[in-house]
Coordinates of C-alpha atoms in Angstrom, one line a residue:
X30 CA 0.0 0.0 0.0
X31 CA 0.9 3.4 -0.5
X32 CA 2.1 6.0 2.2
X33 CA -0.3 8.8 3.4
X34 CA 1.1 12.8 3.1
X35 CA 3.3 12.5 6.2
X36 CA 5.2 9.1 5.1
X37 CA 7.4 7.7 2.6
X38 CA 5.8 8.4 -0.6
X39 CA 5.5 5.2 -3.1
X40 CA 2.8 5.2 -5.5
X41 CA 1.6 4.2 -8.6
X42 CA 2.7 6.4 -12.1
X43 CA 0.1 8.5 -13.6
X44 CA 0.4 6.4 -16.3
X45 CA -2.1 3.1 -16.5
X46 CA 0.2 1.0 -18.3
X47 CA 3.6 2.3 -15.9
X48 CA 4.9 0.3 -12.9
X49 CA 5.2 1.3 -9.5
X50 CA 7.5 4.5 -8.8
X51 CA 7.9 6.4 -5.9
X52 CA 7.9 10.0 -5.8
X53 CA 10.5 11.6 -4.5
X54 CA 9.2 15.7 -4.8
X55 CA 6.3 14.3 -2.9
X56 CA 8.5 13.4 -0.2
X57 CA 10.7 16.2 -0.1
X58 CA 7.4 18.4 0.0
X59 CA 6.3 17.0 3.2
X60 CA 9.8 17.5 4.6
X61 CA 9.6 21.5 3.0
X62 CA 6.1 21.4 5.1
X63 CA 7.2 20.2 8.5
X64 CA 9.7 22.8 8.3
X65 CA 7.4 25.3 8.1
X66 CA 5.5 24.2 10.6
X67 CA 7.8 23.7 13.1
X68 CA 9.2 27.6 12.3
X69 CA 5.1 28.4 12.6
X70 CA 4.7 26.9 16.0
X71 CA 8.1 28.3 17.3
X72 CA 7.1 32.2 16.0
X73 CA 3.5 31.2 18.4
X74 CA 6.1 30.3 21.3
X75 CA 9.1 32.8 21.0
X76 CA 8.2 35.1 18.5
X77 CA 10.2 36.3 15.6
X78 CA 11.9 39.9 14.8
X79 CA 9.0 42.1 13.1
X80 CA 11.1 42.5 10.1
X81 CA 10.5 38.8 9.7
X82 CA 6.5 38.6 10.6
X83 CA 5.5 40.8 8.0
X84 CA 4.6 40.2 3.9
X85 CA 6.2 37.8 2.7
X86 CA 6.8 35.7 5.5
X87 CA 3.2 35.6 6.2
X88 CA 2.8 34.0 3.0
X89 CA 4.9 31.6 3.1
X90 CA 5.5 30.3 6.1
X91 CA 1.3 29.5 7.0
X92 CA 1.1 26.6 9.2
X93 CA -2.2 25.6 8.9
X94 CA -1.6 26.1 5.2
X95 CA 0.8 23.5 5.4
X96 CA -1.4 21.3 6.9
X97 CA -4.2 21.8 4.3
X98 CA -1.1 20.6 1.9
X99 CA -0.9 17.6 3.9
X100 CA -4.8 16.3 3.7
X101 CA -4.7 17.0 -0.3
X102 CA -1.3 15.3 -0.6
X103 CA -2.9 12.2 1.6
X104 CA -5.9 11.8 -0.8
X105 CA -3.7 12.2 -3.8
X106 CA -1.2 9.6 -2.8
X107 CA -3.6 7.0 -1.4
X108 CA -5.8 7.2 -4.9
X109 CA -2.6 6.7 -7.2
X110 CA -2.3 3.2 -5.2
X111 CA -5.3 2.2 -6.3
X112 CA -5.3 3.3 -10.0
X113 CA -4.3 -0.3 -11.1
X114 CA -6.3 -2.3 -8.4
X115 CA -8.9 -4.6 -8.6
X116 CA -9.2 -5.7 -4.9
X117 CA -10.3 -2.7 -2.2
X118 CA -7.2 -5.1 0.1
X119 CA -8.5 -3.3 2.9
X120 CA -7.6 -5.7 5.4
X121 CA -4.0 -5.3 4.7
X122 CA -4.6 -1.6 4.1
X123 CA -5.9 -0.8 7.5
X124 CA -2.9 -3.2 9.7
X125 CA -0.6 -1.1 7.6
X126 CA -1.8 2.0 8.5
X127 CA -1.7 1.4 12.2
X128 CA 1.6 0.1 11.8
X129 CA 2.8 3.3 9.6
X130 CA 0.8 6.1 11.5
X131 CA -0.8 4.9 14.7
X132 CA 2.3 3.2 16.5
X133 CA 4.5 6.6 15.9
X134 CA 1.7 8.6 16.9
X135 CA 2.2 6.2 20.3
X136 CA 5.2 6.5 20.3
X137 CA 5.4 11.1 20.3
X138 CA 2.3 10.8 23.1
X139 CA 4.2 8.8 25.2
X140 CA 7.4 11.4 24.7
X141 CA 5.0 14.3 25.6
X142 CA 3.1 12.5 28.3
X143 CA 6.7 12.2 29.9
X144 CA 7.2 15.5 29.7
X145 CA 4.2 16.9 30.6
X146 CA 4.4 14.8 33.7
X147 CA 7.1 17.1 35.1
X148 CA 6.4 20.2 32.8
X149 CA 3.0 21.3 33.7
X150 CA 0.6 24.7 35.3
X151 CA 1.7 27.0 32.8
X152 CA 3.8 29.7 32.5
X153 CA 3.5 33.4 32.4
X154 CA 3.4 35.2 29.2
X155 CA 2.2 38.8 28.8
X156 CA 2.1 38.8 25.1
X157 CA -1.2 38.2 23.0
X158 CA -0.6 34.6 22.1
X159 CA -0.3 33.4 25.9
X160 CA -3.6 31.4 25.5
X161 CA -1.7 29.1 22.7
X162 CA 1.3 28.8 25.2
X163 CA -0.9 27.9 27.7
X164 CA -2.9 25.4 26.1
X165 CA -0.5 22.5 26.0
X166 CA 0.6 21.1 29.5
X167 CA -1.5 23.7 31.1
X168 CA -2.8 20.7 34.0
X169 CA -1.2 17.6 35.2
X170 CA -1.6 14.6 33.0
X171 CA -5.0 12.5 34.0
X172 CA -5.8 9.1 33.8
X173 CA -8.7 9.8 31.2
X174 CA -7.5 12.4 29.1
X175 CA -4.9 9.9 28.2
X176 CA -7.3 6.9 27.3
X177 CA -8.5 9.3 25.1
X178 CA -5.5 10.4 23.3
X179 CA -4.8 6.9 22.6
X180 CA -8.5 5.9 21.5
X181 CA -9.8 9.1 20.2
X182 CA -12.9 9.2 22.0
X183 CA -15.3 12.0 22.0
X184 CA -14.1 16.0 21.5
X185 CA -11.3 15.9 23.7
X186 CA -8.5 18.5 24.7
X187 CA -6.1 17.5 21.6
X188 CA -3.9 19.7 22.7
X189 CA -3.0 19.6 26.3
X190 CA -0.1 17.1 25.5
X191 CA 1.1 17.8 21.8
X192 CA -0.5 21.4 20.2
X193 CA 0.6 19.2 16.6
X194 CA -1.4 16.3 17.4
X195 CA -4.9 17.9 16.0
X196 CA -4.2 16.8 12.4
X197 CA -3.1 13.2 13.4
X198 CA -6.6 12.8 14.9
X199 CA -8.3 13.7 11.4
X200 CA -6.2 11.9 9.5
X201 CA -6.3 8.7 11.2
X202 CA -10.1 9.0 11.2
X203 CA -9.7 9.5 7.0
X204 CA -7.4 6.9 6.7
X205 CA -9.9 4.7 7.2
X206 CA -12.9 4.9 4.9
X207 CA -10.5 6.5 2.3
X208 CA -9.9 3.5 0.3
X209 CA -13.1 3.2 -0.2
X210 CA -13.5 7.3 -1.3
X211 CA -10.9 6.4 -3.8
X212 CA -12.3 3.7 -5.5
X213 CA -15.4 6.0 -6.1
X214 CA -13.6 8.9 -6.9
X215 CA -12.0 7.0 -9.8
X216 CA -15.1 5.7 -10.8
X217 CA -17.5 8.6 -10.5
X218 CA -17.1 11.8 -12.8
X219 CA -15.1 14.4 -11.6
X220 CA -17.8 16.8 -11.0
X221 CA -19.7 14.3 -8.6
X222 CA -16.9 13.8 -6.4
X223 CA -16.3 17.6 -6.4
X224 CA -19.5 17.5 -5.3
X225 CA -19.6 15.1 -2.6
X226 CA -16.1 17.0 -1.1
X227 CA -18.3 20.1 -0.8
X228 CA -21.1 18.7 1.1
X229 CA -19.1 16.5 3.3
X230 CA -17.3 20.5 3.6
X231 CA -20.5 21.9 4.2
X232 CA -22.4 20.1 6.7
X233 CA -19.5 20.2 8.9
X234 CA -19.3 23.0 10.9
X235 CA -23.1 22.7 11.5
X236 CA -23.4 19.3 12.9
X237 CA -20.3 20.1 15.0
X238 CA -22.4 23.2 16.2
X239 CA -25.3 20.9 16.8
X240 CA -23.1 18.7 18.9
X241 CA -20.3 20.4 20.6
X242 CA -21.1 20.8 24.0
X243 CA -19.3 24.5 24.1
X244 CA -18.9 27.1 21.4
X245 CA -15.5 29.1 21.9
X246 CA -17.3 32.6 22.2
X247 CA -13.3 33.6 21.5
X248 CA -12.3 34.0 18.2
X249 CA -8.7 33.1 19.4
X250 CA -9.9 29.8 20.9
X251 CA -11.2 28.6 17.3
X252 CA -8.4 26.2 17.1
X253 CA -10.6 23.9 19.8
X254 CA -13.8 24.0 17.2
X255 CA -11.7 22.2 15.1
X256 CA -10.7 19.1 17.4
X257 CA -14.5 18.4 16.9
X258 CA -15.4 15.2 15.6
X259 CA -17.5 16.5 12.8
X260 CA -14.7 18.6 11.2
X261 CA -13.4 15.3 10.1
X262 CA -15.9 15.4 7.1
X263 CA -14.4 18.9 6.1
X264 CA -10.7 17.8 5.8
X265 CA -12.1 14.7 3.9
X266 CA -13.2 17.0 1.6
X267 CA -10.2 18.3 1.3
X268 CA -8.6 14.8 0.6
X269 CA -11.1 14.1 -1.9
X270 CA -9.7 16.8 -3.6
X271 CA -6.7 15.8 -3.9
X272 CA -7.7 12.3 -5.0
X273 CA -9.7 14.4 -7.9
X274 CA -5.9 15.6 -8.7
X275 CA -4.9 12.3 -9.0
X276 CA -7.0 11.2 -10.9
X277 CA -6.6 13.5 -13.8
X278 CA -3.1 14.0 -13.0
X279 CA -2.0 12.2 -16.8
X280 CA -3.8 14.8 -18.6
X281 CA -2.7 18.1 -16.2
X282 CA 0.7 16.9 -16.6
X283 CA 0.0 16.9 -20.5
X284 CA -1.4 20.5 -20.4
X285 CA 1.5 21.6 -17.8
X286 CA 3.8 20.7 -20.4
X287 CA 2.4 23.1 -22.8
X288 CA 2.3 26.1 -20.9
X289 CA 4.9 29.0 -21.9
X290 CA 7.2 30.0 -19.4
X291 CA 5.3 33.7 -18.7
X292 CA 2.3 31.5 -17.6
X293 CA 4.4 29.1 -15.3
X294 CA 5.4 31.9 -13.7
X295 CA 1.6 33.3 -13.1
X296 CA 1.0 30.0 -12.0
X297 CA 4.1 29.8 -9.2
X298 CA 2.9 33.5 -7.9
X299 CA -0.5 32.1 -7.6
X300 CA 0.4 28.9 -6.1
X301 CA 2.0 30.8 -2.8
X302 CA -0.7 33.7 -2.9
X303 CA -3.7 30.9 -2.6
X304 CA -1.4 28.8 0.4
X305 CA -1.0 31.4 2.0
X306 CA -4.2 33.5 1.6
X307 CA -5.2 32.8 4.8
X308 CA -2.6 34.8 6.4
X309 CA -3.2 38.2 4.5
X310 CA -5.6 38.2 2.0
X311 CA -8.8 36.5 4.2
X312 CA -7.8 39.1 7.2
X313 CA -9.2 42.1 4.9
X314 CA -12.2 40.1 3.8
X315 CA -16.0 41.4 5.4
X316 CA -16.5 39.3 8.4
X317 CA -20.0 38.5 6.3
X318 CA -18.3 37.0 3.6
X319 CA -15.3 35.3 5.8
X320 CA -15.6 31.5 6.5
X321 CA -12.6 29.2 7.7
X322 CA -13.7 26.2 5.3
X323 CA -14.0 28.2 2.2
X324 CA -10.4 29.9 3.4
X325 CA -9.3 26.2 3.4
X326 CA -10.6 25.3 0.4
X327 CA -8.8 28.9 -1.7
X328 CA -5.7 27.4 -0.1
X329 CA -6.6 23.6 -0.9
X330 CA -6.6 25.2 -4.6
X331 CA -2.6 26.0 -3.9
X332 CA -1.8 22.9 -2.4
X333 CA -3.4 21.2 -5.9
X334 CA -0.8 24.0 -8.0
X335 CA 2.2 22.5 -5.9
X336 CA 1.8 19.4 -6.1
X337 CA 1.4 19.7 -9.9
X338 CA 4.2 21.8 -10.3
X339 CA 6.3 19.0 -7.9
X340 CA 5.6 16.3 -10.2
X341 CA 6.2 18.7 -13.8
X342 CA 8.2 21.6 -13.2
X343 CA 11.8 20.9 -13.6
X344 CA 13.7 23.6 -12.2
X345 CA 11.4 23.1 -8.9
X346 CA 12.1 19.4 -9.0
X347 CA 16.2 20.2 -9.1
X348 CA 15.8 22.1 -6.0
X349 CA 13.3 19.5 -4.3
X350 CA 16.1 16.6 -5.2
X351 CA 18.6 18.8 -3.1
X352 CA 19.9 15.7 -0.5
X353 CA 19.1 17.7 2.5
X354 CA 15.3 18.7 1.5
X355 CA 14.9 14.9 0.7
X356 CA 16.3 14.0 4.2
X357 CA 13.9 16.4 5.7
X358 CA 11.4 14.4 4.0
X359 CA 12.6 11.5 5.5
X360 CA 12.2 12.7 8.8
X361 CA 9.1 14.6 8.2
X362 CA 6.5 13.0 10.0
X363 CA 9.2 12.0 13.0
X364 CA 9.3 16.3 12.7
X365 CA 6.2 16.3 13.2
X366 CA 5.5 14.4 15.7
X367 CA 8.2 16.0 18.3
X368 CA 8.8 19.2 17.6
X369 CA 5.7 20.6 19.4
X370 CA 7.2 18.6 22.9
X371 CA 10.6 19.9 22.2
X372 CA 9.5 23.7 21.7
X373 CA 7.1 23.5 24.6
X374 CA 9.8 21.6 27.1
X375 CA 11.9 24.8 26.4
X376 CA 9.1 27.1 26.9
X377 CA 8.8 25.7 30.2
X378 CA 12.6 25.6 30.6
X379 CA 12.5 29.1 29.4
X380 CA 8.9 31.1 30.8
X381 CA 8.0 34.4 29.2
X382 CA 11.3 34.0 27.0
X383 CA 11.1 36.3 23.9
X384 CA 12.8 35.4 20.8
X385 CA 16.7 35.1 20.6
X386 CA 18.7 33.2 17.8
X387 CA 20.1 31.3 20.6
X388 CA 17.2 29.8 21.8
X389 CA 15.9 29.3 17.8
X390 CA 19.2 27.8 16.3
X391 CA 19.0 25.3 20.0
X392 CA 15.7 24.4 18.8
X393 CA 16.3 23.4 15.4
X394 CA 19.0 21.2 16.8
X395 CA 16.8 19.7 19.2
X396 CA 14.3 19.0 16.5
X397 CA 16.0 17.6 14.2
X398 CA 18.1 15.7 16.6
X399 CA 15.5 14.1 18.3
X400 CA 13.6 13.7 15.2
X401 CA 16.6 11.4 13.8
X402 CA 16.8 9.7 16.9
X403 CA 12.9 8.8 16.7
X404 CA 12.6 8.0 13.0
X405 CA 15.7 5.7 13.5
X406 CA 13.8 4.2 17.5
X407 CA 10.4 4.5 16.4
X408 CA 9.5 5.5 12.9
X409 CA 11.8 2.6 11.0
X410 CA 10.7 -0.2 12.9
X411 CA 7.1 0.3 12.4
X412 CA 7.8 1.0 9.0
X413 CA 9.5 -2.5 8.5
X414 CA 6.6 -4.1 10.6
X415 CA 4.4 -2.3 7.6
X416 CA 6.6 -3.8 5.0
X417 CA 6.7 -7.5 6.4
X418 CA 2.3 -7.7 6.3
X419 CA 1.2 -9.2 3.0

């Protein structure tokens, strides 16, 4: 089986009649992604000079932009693997999965619950963003909290142990109906499974409202909305989108090839503009006309140009095959998965620290440190274990 967006990348060629090959931009895309998350995450905990906060790092360096990457790059990958398939295999499928997402995931809660154990109460910070600092290790770790971190039950606090661990939820809940979304999506016109991403989109902020207990009357506190069960259906729609891509990816790769260079380069600006709407463009838009899922989906639209342009554009492939990008790609869902206990064991080792490049060039050592450390412990073995089931 094929690797979701935050694993090794192996998948199926665009081409019917092709054999397997395994795509190494996609790969070193995830690894450019974590990056960018964990340089997010660390501006949220430590700030960053204003020269560096303003236009164009806001564009490019969107976290949650990222992360929309991520869903469409998970239903892209996972419907190339079944482009050639007869049998749905879902058996196999689904004891791979666990073995390729689940057991790491185990593996970072356990790091953070260790952490947390001794790192907890908060800290002080007077700046605007204390509630995000203080919404990970903010009580000491309980009994039931942790059953549900490791069962996903109900609308839990996500992020009291790992502020990262949000997305995992979602994705582990896609992963497993997906095969079964790709199958129809490569059967079904285009325009119908277009469809069905948008309603899955649509109804799911409502029946989250219907259901979630507690509204955050804080816009700042949104981020909790999100954990909700429901909003599951709205990243699948996001993954359906990329399986869409997939799909049709033989012909776009045909028309890519035809464009002139002038239009590449329309398309490139475009690509970062739509990732990174959210963090400029959708802050001047009427608070009538603003809605988070229809933000997700403009950006969804860049995540669709990248990956395009991953798989087609050759001067962006020379810099994605740089050895470093590809080892961060590696590493990128061990980066992933750690980073968020590293950045907030120094925030407690550290309380009300502003930034410094001190503390920011420590913490890229500790993250990619540890991240080796764990992909090598953790991340290979369940890989292998993946490998070995038939």
């Amino acid at each position: 089986m094929t690797d979701t967006c935050l694993e090794e990348s192996s998948a199926l060629s665009m081409q019917k009649s092709a054999g397997p090959v395994r795509f190494y931009e996609l790969d070193s895309l995830r690894g450019l992604a974590a990056l960018v998350v964990v340089l997010h995450h660390f501006a949220f905990g430590f700030g960053f000079p204003k020269t560096l906060v303003r236009f164009p790092y806001r564009m490019i360096m969107d976290g949650h932009g990222v992360l929309i990457l991520f869903f469409v790059l998970s239903g892209f990958v996972v419907t190339l693997s079944y482009q050639n398939k007869k049998h749905l295999e879902y058996r196999s499928y689904i004891v791979k999965r666990v073995c390729r997402l689940y057991l790491p995931y185990l593996g970072a809660l356990a790091l953070s619950i260790l952490f947390a154990l001794h790192f907890h109460g908060g800290v002080p910070d007077s700046r605007a963003n204390a509630w995000w600092v203080n919404s990970t290790w903010a009580h000491p770790v309980g009994f039931r909290l942790v059953i549900q971190h490791i069962l996903f039950l109900g609308n839990y606090d996500w992020a009291q142990f790992n502020t990262a661990f949000w997305f995992l939820v979602h994705e582990m809940r896609i992963s497993l109906v997906f095969p079964f979304i790709a199958l129809a999506v490569l059967r079904l016109s285009s325009r119908w499974s277009l469809l069905l991403a948008f309603v899955l989109s649509a109804i799911a902020r409502p029946l989250a409202q219907l259901f979630a207990p507690v509204f955050p009357p804080d816009p700042a506190m949104s981020y909790v909305f999100h954990s909700q069960t429901f909003f599951t259906l709205h990243y699948m729609g996001l993954s359906i989108a990329g399986a869409i891509l997939a799909k049709n990816m033989g012909r776009i790769a045909t028309w890519y090839g035809r464009l002139s260079k002038p239009l590449v380069g329309v398309l490139a600006v475009a690509t970062v503009i739509l990732i990174g709407y959210r963090q400029v463009f959708a802050k001047v838009t009427p608070g009538f006309l603003y809605s988070e899922q229809l933000v997700d989906w403009v950006m969804a639209a860049g995540a669709r140009l990248l990956i395009i342009a991953a798989l087609n554009e050759h001067v962006f492939q020379r810099f994605l095959h740089f050895a470093i990008i590809q080892r961060m790609g590696k590493l990128s869902y061990s980066i992933y998965l750690v980073h968020g206990t590293i950045l907030f064991a120094l925030i407690y080792i550290l309380p009300g620290q502003g930034f410094s490049l001190g503390i920011f060039v420590l913490y890229l050592i500790l993250v990619f440190g540890v991240a080796e450390v764990f992909h090598r412990l953790v991340e290979k073995p369940a890989i292998a274990l993946a490998r070995m089931i038939r």
